[in-house]
Each structure stands twice: as C-alpha cells, then as structure tokens.
Amino acid sequence: MTSMLSFVLENVPSDWESVSTYNSSYILFDVPDYSREYERVKTMFNSTSLHINSIRRVQNPFQYGRFKLRQEMLNSNSVDTVFHIAHESDLETALKYTCDYRRYKNENQYENDNKHPRFYHDVQSAIANRSQSKINESCVLVVNKISGIIKTQSDYYIQYVVDIYL
C-alpha cells in the first residue's frame, strides 16, 4: 500500500525539485535568476517600488497534500494567488505553522475574525501601510488559496518566499 506522502510526492507541481526524503516539513529552494519561474513570480511585483533580493520556492508536501485534499473535498479548482507579509524573524514559524500569526513574535496580521492570517490580493496592498524599516525587515509569502472564505489552514499553502527591500 502506498503511503499518503508517497502519493503526494508523485503528484507535486512540475517545478518542484526531486527530493528523496523530507527531514523537516518543508525545504526552501533558490529560484534561479532569469528562469521562467523567477520571471513569473517577479511580474507579481512589477507594480511596486520593491526590489527583490531573492525568490525561494517552498516545497512542503504536507501542506500541499492537505491543500489538494481540501480542494477535492470542496470540488473546487478555483485558486487565487494572494500575499502575506511576515517579519524575517517569523519566517520559519510562518513556514512551519502555515502562517499561524498567533505564533509570530513581531507581526500580528490577521483577518477581522482573528482566526486566519491576513492575505492581500496584490503586493501593493500588502505593503501599503508599512514603514521602510518594516518592509526591509519583511518578506512576502506568495500563497495559493482556494477561492472564497477561508475555513481551515488547509485552504491555502505557501508557494514562495520573496525577500524584498525598498
């Protein structure tokens, strides 16, 4: 019998690196400058005054598997790309605990109901009310989210970490 993790690893996005074993819940991979993947993510930031230091792909088969199961359960193929800002000191927490803002030390960005992290539909809105120093100490998480109201942490997964500066 095939394990759930094995099944997920056989059905990951095509741009994921092949990994034989996951010693932690996620692995970060640098996205090479000027690659098609880099350019695709970079275009999401074109309407901003931000500069990109690096783009890293998040490979978390556990989050991704939960997301795909939730998508199937909801019978929904409609997915939005949204953005979440995390202080660089909270990045590991955000990646490990799926943007659980209650565990953050420096930022508390959440929806009005205090149950889910704050997601923005464009990068400009995400950084609109931040000082330059806060922006330079932050990173933008590019997140895939099932369209509609968030009900659980399985409704989204983190695709990329973009290190930014003004």
mmCIF file with all atom_site columns, C-alpha atoms in Angstrom:
data_model
loop_
_atom_site.group_PDB
_atom_site.id
_atom_site.type_symbol
_atom_site.label_atom_id
_atom_site.label_alt_id
_atom_site.label_comp_id
_atom_site.label_asym_id
_atom_site.label_entity_id
_atom_site.label_seq_id
_atom_site.pdbx_PDB_ins_code
_atom_site.Cartn_x
_atom_site.Cartn_y
_atom_site.Cartn_z
_atom_site.occupancy
_atom_site.B_iso_or_equiv
_atom_site.pdbx_formal_charge
_atom_site.auth_seq_id
_atom_site.auth_comp_id
_atom_site.auth_asym_id
_atom_site.auth_atom_id
_atom_site.pdbx_PDB_model_num
ATOM 1   C CA . MET A 1 1   ? 0.000   0.000  0.000   1.00 0.00 ? 1   MET A CA 1
ATOM 2   C CA . THR A 1 2   ? 1.311   3.446  -0.970  1.00 0.00 ? 2   THR A CA 1
ATOM 3   C CA . SER A 1 3   ? 1.557   5.978  1.831   1.00 0.00 ? 3   SER A CA 1
ATOM 4   C CA . MET A 1 4   ? -0.188  9.328  1.567   1.00 0.00 ? 4   MET A CA 1
ATOM 5   C CA . LEU A 1 5   ? 3.178   11.133 1.451   1.00 0.00 ? 5   LEU A CA 1
ATOM 6   C CA . SER A 1 6   ? 4.364   8.907  -1.396  1.00 0.00 ? 6   SER A CA 1
ATOM 7   C CA . PHE A 1 7   ? 1.176   9.658  -3.312  1.00 0.00 ? 7   PHE A CA 1
ATOM 8   C CA . VAL A 1 8   ? 1.577   13.408 -2.780  1.00 0.00 ? 8   VAL A CA 1
ATOM 9   C CA . LEU A 1 9   ? 5.247   13.278 -3.838  1.00 0.00 ? 9   LEU A CA 1
ATOM 10  C CA . GLU A 1 10  ? 4.203   11.567 -7.072  1.00 0.00 ? 10  GLU A CA 1
ATOM 11  C CA . ASN A 1 11  ? 1.768   14.427 -7.789  1.00 0.00 ? 11  ASN A CA 1
ATOM 12  C CA . VAL A 1 12  ? 3.600   17.631 -6.842  1.00 0.00 ? 12  VAL A CA 1
ATOM 13  C CA . PRO A 1 13  ? 3.839   20.716 -9.078  1.00 0.00 ? 13  PRO A CA 1
ATOM 14  C CA . SER A 1 14  ? 6.104   20.238 -12.087 1.00 0.00 ? 14  SER A CA 1
ATOM 15  C CA . ASP A 1 15  ? 8.613   22.895 -10.975 1.00 0.00 ? 15  ASP A CA 1
ATOM 16  C CA . TRP A 1 16  ? 9.388   21.160 -7.658  1.00 0.00 ? 16  TRP A CA 1
ATOM 17  C CA . GLU A 1 17  ? 12.836  19.652 -7.199  1.00 0.00 ? 17  GLU A CA 1
ATOM 18  C CA . SER A 1 18  ? 13.029  15.914 -6.689  1.00 0.00 ? 18  SER A CA 1
ATOM 19  C CA . VAL A 1 19  ? 13.700  15.162 -3.019  1.00 0.00 ? 19  VAL A CA 1
ATOM 20  C CA . SER A 1 20  ? 14.210  11.645 -1.707  1.00 0.00 ? 20  SER A CA 1
ATOM 21  C CA . THR A 1 21  ? 13.350  12.439 1.901   1.00 0.00 ? 21  THR A CA 1
ATOM 22  C CA . TYR A 1 22  ? 11.975  15.359 3.882   1.00 0.00 ? 22  TYR A CA 1
ATOM 23  C CA . ASN A 1 23  ? 13.761  15.723 7.233   1.00 0.00 ? 23  ASN A CA 1
ATOM 24  C CA . SER A 1 24  ? 11.569  18.686 8.110   1.00 0.00 ? 24  SER A CA 1
ATOM 25  C CA . SER A 1 25  ? 8.110   19.687 6.942   1.00 0.00 ? 25  SER A CA 1
ATOM 26  C CA . TYR A 1 26  ? 9.466   21.966 4.216   1.00 0.00 ? 26  TYR A CA 1
ATOM 27  C CA . ILE A 1 27  ? 12.541  22.676 2.110   1.00 0.00 ? 27  ILE A CA 1
ATOM 28  C CA . LEU A 1 28  ? 13.414  26.023 0.517   1.00 0.00 ? 28  LEU A CA 1
ATOM 29  C CA . PHE A 1 29  ? 14.983  26.101 -2.949  1.00 0.00 ? 29  PHE A CA 1
ATOM 30  C CA . ASP A 1 30  ? 16.502  29.191 -4.525  1.00 0.00 ? 30  ASP A CA 1
ATOM 31  C CA . VAL A 1 31  ? 14.744  30.015 -7.776  1.00 0.00 ? 31  VAL A CA 1
ATOM 32  C CA . PRO A 1 32  ? 17.472  30.849 -10.318 1.00 0.00 ? 32  PRO A CA 1
ATOM 33  C CA . ASP A 1 33  ? 17.534  34.465 -11.555 1.00 0.00 ? 33  ASP A CA 1
ATOM 34  C CA . TYR A 1 34  ? 16.114  34.874 -15.049 1.00 0.00 ? 34  TYR A CA 1
ATOM 35  C CA . SER A 1 35  ? 14.479  31.452 -15.064 1.00 0.00 ? 35  SER A CA 1
ATOM 36  C CA . ARG A 1 36  ? 10.902  31.281 -16.327 1.00 0.00 ? 36  ARG A CA 1
ATOM 37  C CA . GLU A 1 37  ? 9.744   30.584 -12.751 1.00 0.00 ? 37  GLU A CA 1
ATOM 38  C CA . TYR A 1 38  ? 11.660  33.607 -11.393 1.00 0.00 ? 38  TYR A CA 1
ATOM 39  C CA . GLU A 1 39  ? 10.238  35.900 -14.071 1.00 0.00 ? 39  GLU A CA 1
ATOM 40  C CA . ARG A 1 40  ? 6.681   34.636 -13.411 1.00 0.00 ? 40  ARG A CA 1
ATOM 41  C CA . VAL A 1 41  ? 6.938   35.473 -9.695  1.00 0.00 ? 41  VAL A CA 1
ATOM 42  C CA . LYS A 1 42  ? 8.808   38.738 -10.335 1.00 0.00 ? 42  LYS A CA 1
ATOM 43  C CA . THR A 1 43  ? 5.968   40.040 -12.538 1.00 0.00 ? 43  THR A CA 1
ATOM 44  C CA . MET A 1 44  ? 3.681   39.919 -9.481  1.00 0.00 ? 44  MET A CA 1
ATOM 45  C CA . PHE A 1 45  ? 5.879   42.697 -8.007  1.00 0.00 ? 45  PHE A CA 1
ATOM 46  C CA . ASN A 1 46  ? 6.113   44.919 -11.115 1.00 0.00 ? 46  ASN A CA 1
ATOM 47  C CA . SER A 1 47  ? 3.535   47.443 -9.868  1.00 0.00 ? 47  SER A CA 1
ATOM 48  C CA . THR A 1 48  ? 5.522   48.130 -6.694  1.00 0.00 ? 48  THR A CA 1
ATOM 49  C CA . SER A 1 49  ? 8.650   50.077 -5.805  1.00 0.00 ? 49  SER A CA 1
ATOM 50  C CA . LEU A 1 50  ? 10.089  46.965 -4.178  1.00 0.00 ? 50  LEU A CA 1
ATOM 51  C CA . HIS A 1 51  ? 13.332  45.337 -5.181  1.00 0.00 ? 51  HIS A CA 1
ATOM 52  C CA . ILE A 1 52  ? 13.736  41.576 -4.974  1.00 0.00 ? 52  ILE A CA 1
ATOM 53  C CA . ASN A 1 53  ? 16.747  40.117 -3.199  1.00 0.00 ? 53  ASN A CA 1
ATOM 54  C CA . SER A 1 54  ? 15.754  36.522 -3.820  1.00 0.00 ? 54  SER A CA 1
ATOM 55  C CA . ILE A 1 55  ? 12.884  34.213 -4.569  1.00 0.00 ? 55  ILE A CA 1
ATOM 56  C CA . ARG A 1 56  ? 12.751  30.839 -2.853  1.00 0.00 ? 56  ARG A CA 1
ATOM 57  C CA . ARG A 1 57  ? 10.324  28.049 -3.667  1.00 0.00 ? 57  ARG A CA 1
ATOM 58  C CA . VAL A 1 58  ? 8.716   26.380 -0.674  1.00 0.00 ? 58  VAL A CA 1
ATOM 59  C CA . GLN A 1 59  ? 8.353   22.648 -1.041  1.00 0.00 ? 59  GLN A CA 1
ATOM 60  C CA . ASN A 1 60  ? 6.109   21.388 1.723   1.00 0.00 ? 60  ASN A CA 1
ATOM 61  C CA . PRO A 1 61  ? 4.402   18.163 0.641   1.00 0.00 ? 61  PRO A CA 1
ATOM 62  C CA . PHE A 1 62  ? 2.396   18.051 3.876   1.00 0.00 ? 62  PHE A CA 1
ATOM 63  C CA . GLN A 1 63  ? 0.758   21.472 3.341   1.00 0.00 ? 63  GLN A CA 1
ATOM 64  C CA . TYR A 1 64  ? 0.413   20.851 -0.368  1.00 0.00 ? 64  TYR A CA 1
ATOM 65  C CA . GLY A 1 65  ? -1.230  17.442 0.217   1.00 0.00 ? 65  GLY A CA 1
ATOM 66  C CA . ARG A 1 66  ? -3.694  18.901 2.725   1.00 0.00 ? 66  ARG A CA 1
ATOM 67  C CA . PHE A 1 67  ? -4.489  21.687 0.250   1.00 0.00 ? 67  PHE A CA 1
ATOM 68  C CA . LYS A 1 68  ? -5.146  19.229 -2.610  1.00 0.00 ? 68  LYS A CA 1
ATOM 69  C CA . LEU A 1 69  ? -7.343  17.043 -0.381  1.00 0.00 ? 69  LEU A CA 1
ATOM 70  C CA . ARG A 1 70  ? -9.318  20.106 0.715   1.00 0.00 ? 70  ARG A CA 1
ATOM 71  C CA . GLN A 1 71  ? -9.682  21.216 -2.894  1.00 0.00 ? 71  GLN A CA 1
ATOM 72  C CA . GLU A 1 72  ? -11.035 17.801 -3.825  1.00 0.00 ? 72  GLU A CA 1
ATOM 73  C CA . MET A 1 73  ? -13.368 17.756 -0.828  1.00 0.00 ? 73  MET A CA 1
ATOM 74  C CA . LEU A 1 74  ? -14.774 21.167 -1.841  1.00 0.00 ? 74  LEU A CA 1
ATOM 75  C CA . ASN A 1 75  ? -14.827 20.134 -5.505  1.00 0.00 ? 75  ASN A CA 1
ATOM 76  C CA . SER A 1 76  ? -13.099 23.441 -6.274  1.00 0.00 ? 76  SER A CA 1
ATOM 77  C CA . ASN A 1 77  ? -10.423 24.104 -8.865  1.00 0.00 ? 77  ASN A CA 1
ATOM 78  C CA . SER A 1 78  ? -10.659 27.863 -8.401  1.00 0.00 ? 78  SER A CA 1
ATOM 79  C CA . VAL A 1 79  ? -7.458  29.119 -6.775  1.00 0.00 ? 79  VAL A CA 1
ATOM 80  C CA . ASP A 1 80  ? -6.285  32.670 -6.042  1.00 0.00 ? 80  ASP A CA 1
ATOM 81  C CA . THR A 1 81  ? -2.715  33.836 -5.625  1.00 0.00 ? 81  THR A CA 1
ATOM 82  C CA . VAL A 1 82  ? -2.531  36.024 -2.520  1.00 0.00 ? 82  VAL A CA 1
ATOM 83  C CA . PHE A 1 83  ? 0.245   37.618 -0.469  1.00 0.00 ? 83  PHE A CA 1
ATOM 84  C CA . HIS A 1 84  ? 1.135   37.580 3.208   1.00 0.00 ? 84  HIS A CA 1
ATOM 85  C CA . ILE A 1 85  ? 3.822   39.698 4.866   1.00 0.00 ? 85  ILE A CA 1
ATOM 86  C CA . ALA A 1 86  ? 5.974   38.141 7.575   1.00 0.00 ? 86  ALA A CA 1
ATOM 87  C CA . HIS A 1 87  ? 8.813   39.680 9.556   1.00 0.00 ? 87  HIS A CA 1
ATOM 88  C CA . GLU A 1 88  ? 12.029  37.886 8.640   1.00 0.00 ? 88  GLU A CA 1
ATOM 89  C CA . SER A 1 89  ? 12.387  36.630 12.238  1.00 0.00 ? 89  SER A CA 1
ATOM 90  C CA . ASP A 1 90  ? 8.940   34.987 11.916  1.00 0.00 ? 90  ASP A CA 1
ATOM 91  C CA . LEU A 1 91  ? 9.622   33.289 8.580   1.00 0.00 ? 91  LEU A CA 1
ATOM 92  C CA . GLU A 1 92  ? 10.444  29.859 9.993   1.00 0.00 ? 92  GLU A CA 1
ATOM 93  C CA . THR A 1 93  ? 7.300   29.970 12.136  1.00 0.00 ? 93  THR A CA 1
ATOM 94  C CA . ALA A 1 94  ? 5.185   31.025 9.135   1.00 0.00 ? 94  ALA A CA 1
ATOM 95  C CA . LEU A 1 95  ? 6.556   28.175 7.020   1.00 0.00 ? 95  LEU A CA 1
ATOM 96  C CA . LYS A 1 96  ? 6.336   25.551 9.731   1.00 0.00 ? 96  LYS A CA 1
ATOM 97  C CA . TYR A 1 97  ? 2.885   26.521 11.002  1.00 0.00 ? 97  TYR A CA 1
ATOM 98  C CA . THR A 1 98  ? 1.162   27.676 7.785   1.00 0.00 ? 98  THR A CA 1
ATOM 99  C CA . CYS A 1 99  ? 1.130   31.424 8.565   1.00 0.00 ? 99  CYS A CA 1
ATOM 100 C CA . ASP A 1 100 ? -0.234  30.931 12.076  1.00 0.00 ? 100 ASP A CA 1
ATOM 101 C CA . TYR A 1 101 ? 0.128   34.566 13.118  1.00 0.00 ? 101 TYR A CA 1
ATOM 102 C CA . ARG A 1 102 ? -0.562  33.668 16.780  1.00 0.00 ? 102 ARG A CA 1
ATOM 103 C CA . ARG A 1 103 ? 2.944   32.181 16.925  1.00 0.00 ? 103 ARG A CA 1
ATOM 104 C CA . TYR A 1 104 ? 4.652   35.249 15.391  1.00 0.00 ? 104 TYR A CA 1
ATOM 105 C CA . LYS A 1 105 ? 6.906   37.324 17.608  1.00 0.00 ? 105 LYS A CA 1
ATOM 106 C CA . ASN A 1 106 ? 6.941   40.555 15.558  1.00 0.00 ? 106 ASN A CA 1
ATOM 107 C CA . GLU A 1 107 ? 3.792   40.838 13.484  1.00 0.00 ? 107 GLU A CA 1
ATOM 108 C CA . ASN A 1 108 ? 0.161   40.022 14.080  1.00 0.00 ? 108 ASN A CA 1
ATOM 109 C CA . GLN A 1 109 ? -1.586  40.190 10.735  1.00 0.00 ? 109 GLN A CA 1
ATOM 110 C CA . TYR A 1 110 ? -4.925  38.506 10.767  1.00 0.00 ? 110 TYR A CA 1
ATOM 111 C CA . GLU A 1 111 ? -8.389  38.711 9.295   1.00 0.00 ? 111 GLU A CA 1
ATOM 112 C CA . ASN A 1 112 ? -11.064 40.515 11.295  1.00 0.00 ? 112 ASN A CA 1
ATOM 113 C CA . ASP A 1 113 ? -12.316 37.279 12.826  1.00 0.00 ? 113 ASP A CA 1
ATOM 114 C CA . ASN A 1 114 ? -8.855  36.660 14.387  1.00 0.00 ? 114 ASN A CA 1
ATOM 115 C CA . LYS A 1 115 ? -8.772  33.074 13.092  1.00 0.00 ? 115 LYS A CA 1
ATOM 116 C CA . HIS A 1 116 ? -6.774  33.355 9.897   1.00 0.00 ? 116 HIS A CA 1
ATOM 117 C CA . PRO A 1 117 ? -3.748  35.293 8.649   1.00 0.00 ? 117 PRO A CA 1
ATOM 118 C CA . ARG A 1 118 ? -4.166  38.473 6.621   1.00 0.00 ? 118 ARG A CA 1
ATOM 119 C CA . PHE A 1 119 ? -3.907  37.816 2.887   1.00 0.00 ? 119 PHE A CA 1
ATOM 120 C CA . TYR A 1 120 ? -3.828  40.527 0.235   1.00 0.00 ? 120 TYR A CA 1
ATOM 121 C CA . HIS A 1 121 ? -4.793  40.175 -3.414  1.00 0.00 ? 121 HIS A CA 1
ATOM 122 C CA . ASP A 1 122 ? -1.841  42.289 -4.567  1.00 0.00 ? 122 ASP A CA 1
ATOM 123 C CA . VAL A 1 123 ? 1.593   43.120 -3.227  1.00 0.00 ? 123 VAL A CA 1
ATOM 124 C CA . GLN A 1 124 ? 0.932   46.874 -3.235  1.00 0.00 ? 124 GLN A CA 1
ATOM 125 C CA . SER A 1 125 ? -1.929  46.455 -0.739  1.00 0.00 ? 125 SER A CA 1
ATOM 126 C CA . ALA A 1 126 ? 0.229   44.197 1.423   1.00 0.00 ? 126 ALA A CA 1
ATOM 127 C CA . ILE A 1 127 ? 2.915   46.835 1.877   1.00 0.00 ? 127 ILE A CA 1
ATOM 128 C CA . ALA A 1 128 ? 0.715   49.955 1.773   1.00 0.00 ? 128 ALA A CA 1
ATOM 129 C CA . ASN A 1 129 ? 0.832   50.859 5.485   1.00 0.00 ? 129 ASN A CA 1
ATOM 130 C CA . ARG A 1 130 ? 4.355   49.769 6.334   1.00 0.00 ? 130 ARG A CA 1
ATOM 131 C CA . SER A 1 131 ? 7.352   51.903 7.145   1.00 0.00 ? 131 SER A CA 1
ATOM 132 C CA . GLN A 1 132 ? 10.523  51.472 5.112   1.00 0.00 ? 132 GLN A CA 1
ATOM 133 C CA . SER A 1 133 ? 12.326  49.764 8.002   1.00 0.00 ? 133 SER A CA 1
ATOM 134 C CA . LYS A 1 134 ? 9.471   47.285 8.472   1.00 0.00 ? 134 LYS A CA 1
ATOM 135 C CA . ILE A 1 135 ? 9.441   46.497 4.749   1.00 0.00 ? 135 ILE A CA 1
ATOM 136 C CA . ASN A 1 136 ? 13.206  45.963 4.708   1.00 0.00 ? 136 ASN A CA 1
ATOM 137 C CA . GLU A 1 137 ? 12.852  43.514 7.619   1.00 0.00 ? 137 GLU A CA 1
ATOM 138 C CA . SER A 1 138 ? 9.991   41.619 5.995   1.00 0.00 ? 138 SER A CA 1
ATOM 139 C CA . CYS A 1 139 ? 9.461   39.020 3.330   1.00 0.00 ? 139 CYS A CA 1
ATOM 140 C CA . VAL A 1 140 ? 6.457   38.419 1.138   1.00 0.00 ? 140 VAL A CA 1
ATOM 141 C CA . LEU A 1 141 ? 4.921   34.973 1.093   1.00 0.00 ? 141 LEU A CA 1
ATOM 142 C CA . VAL A 1 142 ? 3.221   34.098 -2.186  1.00 0.00 ? 142 VAL A CA 1
ATOM 143 C CA . VAL A 1 143 ? 0.317   31.833 -1.281  1.00 0.00 ? 143 VAL A CA 1
ATOM 144 C CA . ASN A 1 144 ? -2.145  29.726 -3.263  1.00 0.00 ? 144 ASN A CA 1
ATOM 145 C CA . LYS A 1 145 ? -5.601  29.902 -1.687  1.00 0.00 ? 145 LYS A CA 1
ATOM 146 C CA . ILE A 1 146 ? -8.826  28.179 -2.593  1.00 0.00 ? 146 ILE A CA 1
ATOM 147 C CA . SER A 1 147 ? -11.188 30.928 -3.777  1.00 0.00 ? 147 SER A CA 1
ATOM 148 C CA . GLY A 1 148 ? -13.750 32.087 -1.248  1.00 0.00 ? 148 GLY A CA 1
ATOM 149 C CA . ILE A 1 149 ? -13.829 32.350 2.514   1.00 0.00 ? 149 ILE A CA 1
ATOM 150 C CA . ILE A 1 150 ? -11.046 30.622 4.431   1.00 0.00 ? 150 ILE A CA 1
ATOM 151 C CA . LYS A 1 151 ? -12.392 27.907 6.720   1.00 0.00 ? 151 LYS A CA 1
ATOM 152 C CA . THR A 1 152 ? -9.203  25.987 7.656   1.00 0.00 ? 152 THR A CA 1
ATOM 153 C CA . GLN A 1 153 ? -5.421  26.136 7.263   1.00 0.00 ? 153 GLN A CA 1
ATOM 154 C CA . SER A 1 154 ? -5.859  23.528 4.546   1.00 0.00 ? 154 SER A CA 1
ATOM 155 C CA . ASP A 1 155 ? -7.457  26.184 2.318   1.00 0.00 ? 155 ASP A CA 1
ATOM 156 C CA . TYR A 1 156 ? -4.028  27.584 1.370   1.00 0.00 ? 156 TYR A CA 1
ATOM 157 C CA . TYR A 1 157 ? -0.366  26.720 1.029   1.00 0.00 ? 157 TYR A CA 1
ATOM 158 C CA . ILE A 1 158 ? 2.784   28.817 0.702   1.00 0.00 ? 158 ILE A CA 1
ATOM 159 C CA . GLN A 1 159 ? 4.445   28.670 -2.715  1.00 0.00 ? 159 GLN A CA 1
ATOM 160 C CA . TYR A 1 160 ? 7.273   31.199 -2.497  1.00 0.00 ? 160 TYR A CA 1
ATOM 161 C CA . VAL A 1 161 ? 9.236   33.380 -0.109  1.00 0.00 ? 161 VAL A CA 1
ATOM 162 C CA . VAL A 1 162 ? 10.290  36.659 -1.706  1.00 0.00 ? 162 VAL A CA 1
ATOM 163 C CA . ASP A 1 163 ? 12.965  38.634 0.131   1.00 0.00 ? 163 ASP A CA 1
ATOM 164 C CA . ILE A 1 164 ? 12.402  42.325 -0.586  1.00 0.00 ? 164 ILE A CA 1
ATOM 165 C CA . TYR A 1 165 ? 13.772  45.811 0.069   1.00 0.00 ? 165 TYR A CA 1
ATOM 166 C CA . LEU A 1 166 ? 12.864  49.364 -0.944  1.00 0.00 ? 166 LEU A CA 1
#
